[in-house]
Amino acid sequence: MLCGAYRPPPWSEGSSPRLDFRPYDHAFGDMHAEYASSAFHAWLNAPFLWHDACYRPRMTDALFPARPSPEAARPIRFPLAIHDVSHGFPAADGSHTPILDRVSLSIARGEILAIVGRSGAGKSTLFNLISGLLTPQSGRIEVAPHADGRPGQVGYMLQKDLLLPWRTVLENALLGVELSGTVTATARSAAIDMLTRYGLGNQLHAYPHSLSGGQRQRVALTRTLLIEPAILLLDEPFSALDYETRLALEGDVIALSAERGISVILVTHDIEEAIAMSDRVVILGGRPASVMADIGVTLSIAGNRDGVTAREAPEFRGYHADVWGALRQTGQRH
């Protein structure tokens, strides 16, 4: 049987990472093809080293030694800054199809920013650019280093949890750490603490098939957070969950952002989710897409903010009308 396992090859400049498949004996039957992408997802959540306008994933510092750059000497004010980024793709007839047009935005430390837009507005393309899967055709993307000088890291959580069925809850949570280096006792303790916080302390050695959808997403969130990202990208991660579980996970992300100072960018089609979770809502619209509106969200909440208390705030309906109105305007500009 086969399972996807990442082996860092001696990449040369301009080459692409690839998955290496090797025999693996396990008792879960034939592996479905989608689980092969779990190795890539974990590789994606390995630490990132930035080069000029983009970054590339690394397993060790030696893979991509830093190169001097004019931008390197200039301090970066925000954890993430996007400057006049444009991007497109070739069409079947050989023409160029522009997707994004001079998109600029930034996010502060500990801020949650939601991006909403109609289907085809370039939201996923923007995430692929931020995550380093694509290189901007023009413009630049910058991530500030950590306070201790380590390169800024980006965690990317997808819609599917992509847990490996032959690994336990704890082993799945540690997969990103494992692929980025050695799993230390400190990392293992951090994983156990985080899983326990999410109510999975008694299921550390259980397998994914025994978990609910919300529990699986909490394992995926733990896997992403254990690499200590400065920026967390969430691509509709709660869309397939029931409403109660979505509210609980919204509260988890809000609390983690506040406690750890993690900057979060959320892509969602759910206007209520965008307003409840975020400090700002950015509207992407037009063809090619650009930032049509950037709406700050300030809610009057007694106590801690979560998915429920945010929706009960007196300003919530007004923001919903503002975002919906901006979305309608983008439709008229298509």
XYZ file of C-alpha atoms in Angstrom:
334
model
C 0.000 0.000 0.000
C 1.037 3.564 -0.491
C 0.885 6.631 1.678
C 2.089 10.154 0.925
C 5.230 11.049 2.834
C 7.258 14.173 2.282
C 10.994 13.821 1.726
C 12.738 17.168 1.213
C 14.729 16.823 -2.038
C 17.736 18.980 -2.895
C 15.642 21.584 -4.708
C 17.344 23.880 -7.160
C 16.334 27.480 -7.824
C 13.047 27.606 -9.686
C 12.104 23.976 -9.106
C 8.897 22.834 -7.447
C 8.341 20.697 -4.342
C 6.931 17.259 -4.954
C 5.440 14.424 -2.953
C 7.429 11.229 -2.672
C 5.401 8.058 -2.183
C 6.834 5.034 -0.407
C 5.413 1.712 0.875
C 3.608 1.948 4.178
C 1.974 -0.971 5.959
C -1.213 -0.085 7.757
C -4.540 -1.714 8.506
C -6.967 0.873 7.161
C -7.444 -0.549 3.679
C -6.661 1.263 0.449
C -5.871 4.907 0.933
C -8.250 7.294 -0.796
C -6.415 9.665 -3.132
C -7.460 12.769 -1.227
C -5.391 11.731 1.777
C -2.236 12.020 -0.294
C -2.843 15.755 -0.240
C -2.662 15.717 3.566
C 1.093 15.401 3.294
C 1.116 18.424 1.036
C -1.197 20.302 3.440
C 1.178 19.557 6.308
C 4.116 20.592 4.141
C 2.238 23.795 3.409
C 1.965 24.407 7.145
C 5.704 23.967 7.637
C 7.670 27.156 8.393
C 8.125 29.635 5.562
C 11.195 31.646 4.625
C 10.571 34.835 2.707
C 12.494 35.992 -0.365
C 11.885 39.465 -1.747
C 8.262 39.561 -2.954
C 7.350 35.984 -2.070
C 8.429 33.059 0.070
C 9.085 29.401 -0.317
C 8.474 26.606 2.188
C 11.520 25.136 3.871
C 12.311 22.090 5.944
C 15.650 23.535 7.107
C 17.327 26.917 6.838
C 19.909 25.380 4.516
C 17.402 24.742 1.726
C 16.880 28.415 0.945
C 19.582 30.646 2.438
C 18.464 34.257 2.683
C 19.490 36.542 -0.165
C 20.187 40.224 0.297
C 17.349 42.387 -0.951
C 16.627 46.111 -1.011
C 13.348 45.320 0.739
C 15.095 43.443 3.546
C 16.554 46.586 5.054
C 13.185 48.340 5.184
C 11.133 47.587 8.322
C 7.673 46.120 7.734
C 4.958 47.821 9.772
C 2.355 45.071 9.549
C 2.559 41.278 9.936
C 1.249 41.056 6.372
C 1.277 43.756 3.710
C 0.088 43.330 0.111
C 1.187 46.053 -2.312
C -0.471 46.520 -5.728
C -0.659 42.804 -6.483
C -2.015 41.783 -9.872
C -2.329 38.250 -11.177
C -3.980 36.265 -13.947
C -3.917 32.984 -15.808
C -3.527 31.949 -19.450
C -6.747 31.057 -21.250
C -7.248 28.108 -23.601
C -6.931 30.376 -26.638
C -3.578 31.674 -25.445
C -4.875 35.000 -24.164
C -4.343 36.285 -20.630
C -7.250 36.277 -18.152
C -6.654 38.815 -15.372
C -7.996 37.771 -11.946
C -6.677 40.390 -9.504
C -5.945 44.030 -10.291
C -3.642 46.090 -8.035
C -4.901 44.635 -4.761
C -3.449 46.353 -1.695
C -4.253 45.617 1.935
C -2.532 45.048 5.261
C -3.407 43.404 8.542
C -2.306 44.358 12.052
C -1.046 42.003 14.739
C -3.917 40.138 16.378
C -6.427 41.460 13.847
C -9.041 39.287 12.124
C -9.827 40.314 8.562
C -12.617 38.717 6.538
C -12.600 38.708 2.740
C -15.947 38.307 1.020
C -16.904 38.467 -2.625
C -18.923 36.762 -5.283
C -17.785 33.420 -6.684
C -14.899 33.960 -9.062
C -13.814 37.200 -7.390
C -10.264 35.924 -6.864
C -10.416 35.135 -3.145
C -8.766 31.727 -3.471
C -6.190 33.117 -5.888
C -5.271 35.765 -3.331
C -4.839 33.077 -0.664
C -2.635 31.046 -2.990
C -0.480 34.117 -3.517
C -0.203 34.834 0.212
C 0.615 31.191 0.958
C 3.352 31.095 -1.674
C 1.681 28.573 -3.967
C 1.663 31.289 -6.628
C 4.052 34.175 -7.269
C 2.468 37.573 -8.009
C 2.889 38.652 -11.612
C 3.229 42.206 -10.351
C 3.335 43.868 -6.955
C 4.740 42.364 -3.782
C 3.661 40.555 -0.608
C 5.551 41.053 2.646
C 5.442 39.213 5.952
C 7.201 40.711 8.960
C 9.579 38.531 10.995
C 8.790 37.441 14.528
C 9.947 39.662 17.382
C 12.903 37.323 17.983
C 14.036 37.631 14.359
C 12.681 34.325 13.069
C 11.106 34.506 9.601
C 7.384 35.167 9.605
C 5.303 32.035 9.131
C 1.938 31.498 7.484
C -0.510 28.737 8.386
C -3.135 27.745 5.821
C -6.251 25.852 6.908
C -8.407 24.485 4.110
C -12.071 23.509 3.938
C -11.261 19.799 4.377
C -9.445 18.691 7.515
C -7.370 16.141 5.511
C -6.452 14.109 8.581
C -4.455 10.970 7.808
C -6.664 8.005 8.774
C -3.788 5.794 9.928
C -2.467 8.400 12.381
C -3.950 9.116 15.790
C -5.348 12.490 16.832
C -2.056 13.438 18.495
C 0.030 12.190 15.564
C -2.091 14.164 13.099
C -1.780 17.299 15.212
C 2.011 16.954 15.223
C 2.340 16.257 11.490
C 3.280 19.813 10.493
C 5.870 20.023 13.272
C 7.233 16.621 12.297
C 7.708 17.623 8.668
C 9.393 20.892 9.598
C 11.896 19.288 11.959
C 12.098 17.157 15.062
C 9.097 16.669 17.329
C 10.437 17.836 20.663
C 8.979 17.144 24.090
C 7.924 20.798 24.197
C 6.012 20.490 20.907
C 4.360 17.287 22.053
C 3.324 18.900 25.339
C 1.958 21.935 23.470
C -0.084 19.646 21.191
C -1.560 17.771 24.152
C -2.400 21.022 25.935
C -4.112 22.474 22.863
C -6.070 19.315 22.099
C -7.149 19.136 25.721
C -8.336 22.739 25.532
C -10.496 21.733 22.553
C -12.068 18.859 24.481
C -9.959 16.131 22.865
C -7.774 15.267 25.843
C -9.404 11.846 26.192
C -9.093 11.075 22.466
C -5.404 11.690 21.871
C -4.902 8.111 20.684
C -8.187 7.796 18.790
C -8.300 7.699 14.987
C -10.061 10.256 12.773
C -12.918 7.937 11.799
C -14.192 8.083 15.381
C -14.377 11.902 15.490
C -17.190 14.270 14.592
C -16.728 16.930 11.920
C -16.141 19.639 14.520
C -13.592 17.519 16.380
C -11.710 16.824 13.150
C -11.572 20.538 12.358
C -10.199 21.222 15.844
C -7.407 18.715 15.188
C -6.686 20.444 11.865
C -6.656 23.831 13.609
C -4.235 22.482 16.223
C -1.980 21.112 13.476
C -1.902 24.541 11.865
C -1.339 26.508 15.081
C 1.486 24.295 16.355
C 3.851 25.742 13.763
C 3.340 29.099 15.523
C 2.173 31.102 12.495
C 2.114 34.874 12.594
C -0.590 34.782 9.898
C -3.417 32.256 9.802
C -5.329 31.795 6.533
C -8.786 30.239 6.847
C -10.423 29.227 3.560
C -14.069 28.599 4.514
C -12.977 26.037 7.134
C -16.367 25.853 8.864
C -18.648 25.775 5.829
C -19.431 22.041 6.044
C -20.181 22.050 9.789
C -23.497 22.304 11.586
C -24.440 25.750 12.907
C -23.731 25.040 16.585
C -20.259 23.663 15.833
C -19.497 26.621 13.572
C -20.344 29.054 16.364
C -18.065 27.180 18.764
C -15.138 27.179 16.321
C -15.650 30.855 15.531
C -15.234 31.522 19.241
C -12.078 29.388 19.330
C -10.439 31.408 16.557
C -11.472 34.760 18.057
C -10.023 33.775 21.444
C -6.781 32.406 19.988
C -6.220 35.531 17.922
C -6.687 37.722 20.999
C -4.554 35.574 23.296
C -1.643 34.875 20.945
C -1.657 37.947 18.748
C -2.139 35.838 15.608
C -3.379 37.759 12.588
C -6.202 35.901 10.847
C -7.504 36.259 7.294
C -10.807 34.515 6.686
C -12.375 33.830 3.293
C -16.087 33.203 3.573
C -19.351 33.545 1.657
C -21.243 33.916 4.942
C -21.751 37.622 5.705
C -22.817 36.924 9.282
C -19.705 34.849 9.931
C -17.515 37.581 8.439
C -18.995 40.274 10.705
C -19.123 38.109 13.837
C -15.469 37.067 13.623
C -13.654 40.016 12.130
C -12.360 43.477 12.933
C -12.597 44.407 9.245
C -14.485 43.104 6.239
C -12.863 43.550 2.830
C -15.045 43.287 -0.275
C -13.409 41.968 -3.438
C -15.253 42.701 -6.640
C -14.996 43.508 -10.312
C -13.353 41.624 -13.154
C -10.448 41.633 -12.624
C -11.055 41.930 -8.894
C -9.875 44.760 -6.693
C -10.700 45.962 -3.180
C -14.103 47.639 -3.467
C -14.685 48.321 0.217
C -12.862 47.978 3.531
C -15.379 48.123 6.380
C -14.221 48.368 10.001
C -16.332 46.391 12.495
C -16.835 47.643 16.063
C -19.436 45.810 18.112
C -20.782 46.663 21.566
C -20.360 43.419 23.491
C -20.592 42.844 27.228
C -17.942 40.288 28.135
C -15.975 38.144 25.728
C -16.647 38.231 22.015
C -17.634 35.008 20.317
C -19.895 33.883 17.488
C -23.033 34.274 19.612
C -22.359 37.536 21.457
C -21.205 39.227 18.253
C -24.469 38.405 16.496
C -26.408 39.844 19.445
C -24.641 43.230 19.267
C -26.954 46.154 18.351
C -24.678 47.203 15.469
C -24.671 43.773 13.826
C -27.656 44.295 11.508
C -26.291 47.617 10.337
C -22.961 46.075 9.350
C -24.819 43.261 7.596
C -26.652 45.859 5.487
C -23.370 47.657 4.724
C -21.585 44.498 3.563
C -24.583 43.289 1.561
C -24.892 46.686 -0.084
C -21.198 46.652 -1.025
C -21.556 43.163 -2.489
C -24.515 44.278 -4.589
C -22.430 47.150 -5.904
C -19.681 44.737 -6.998
C -22.283 42.769 -8.936
C -23.287 45.874 -10.834
C -19.672 46.533 -11.800
C -19.092 43.122 -13.371
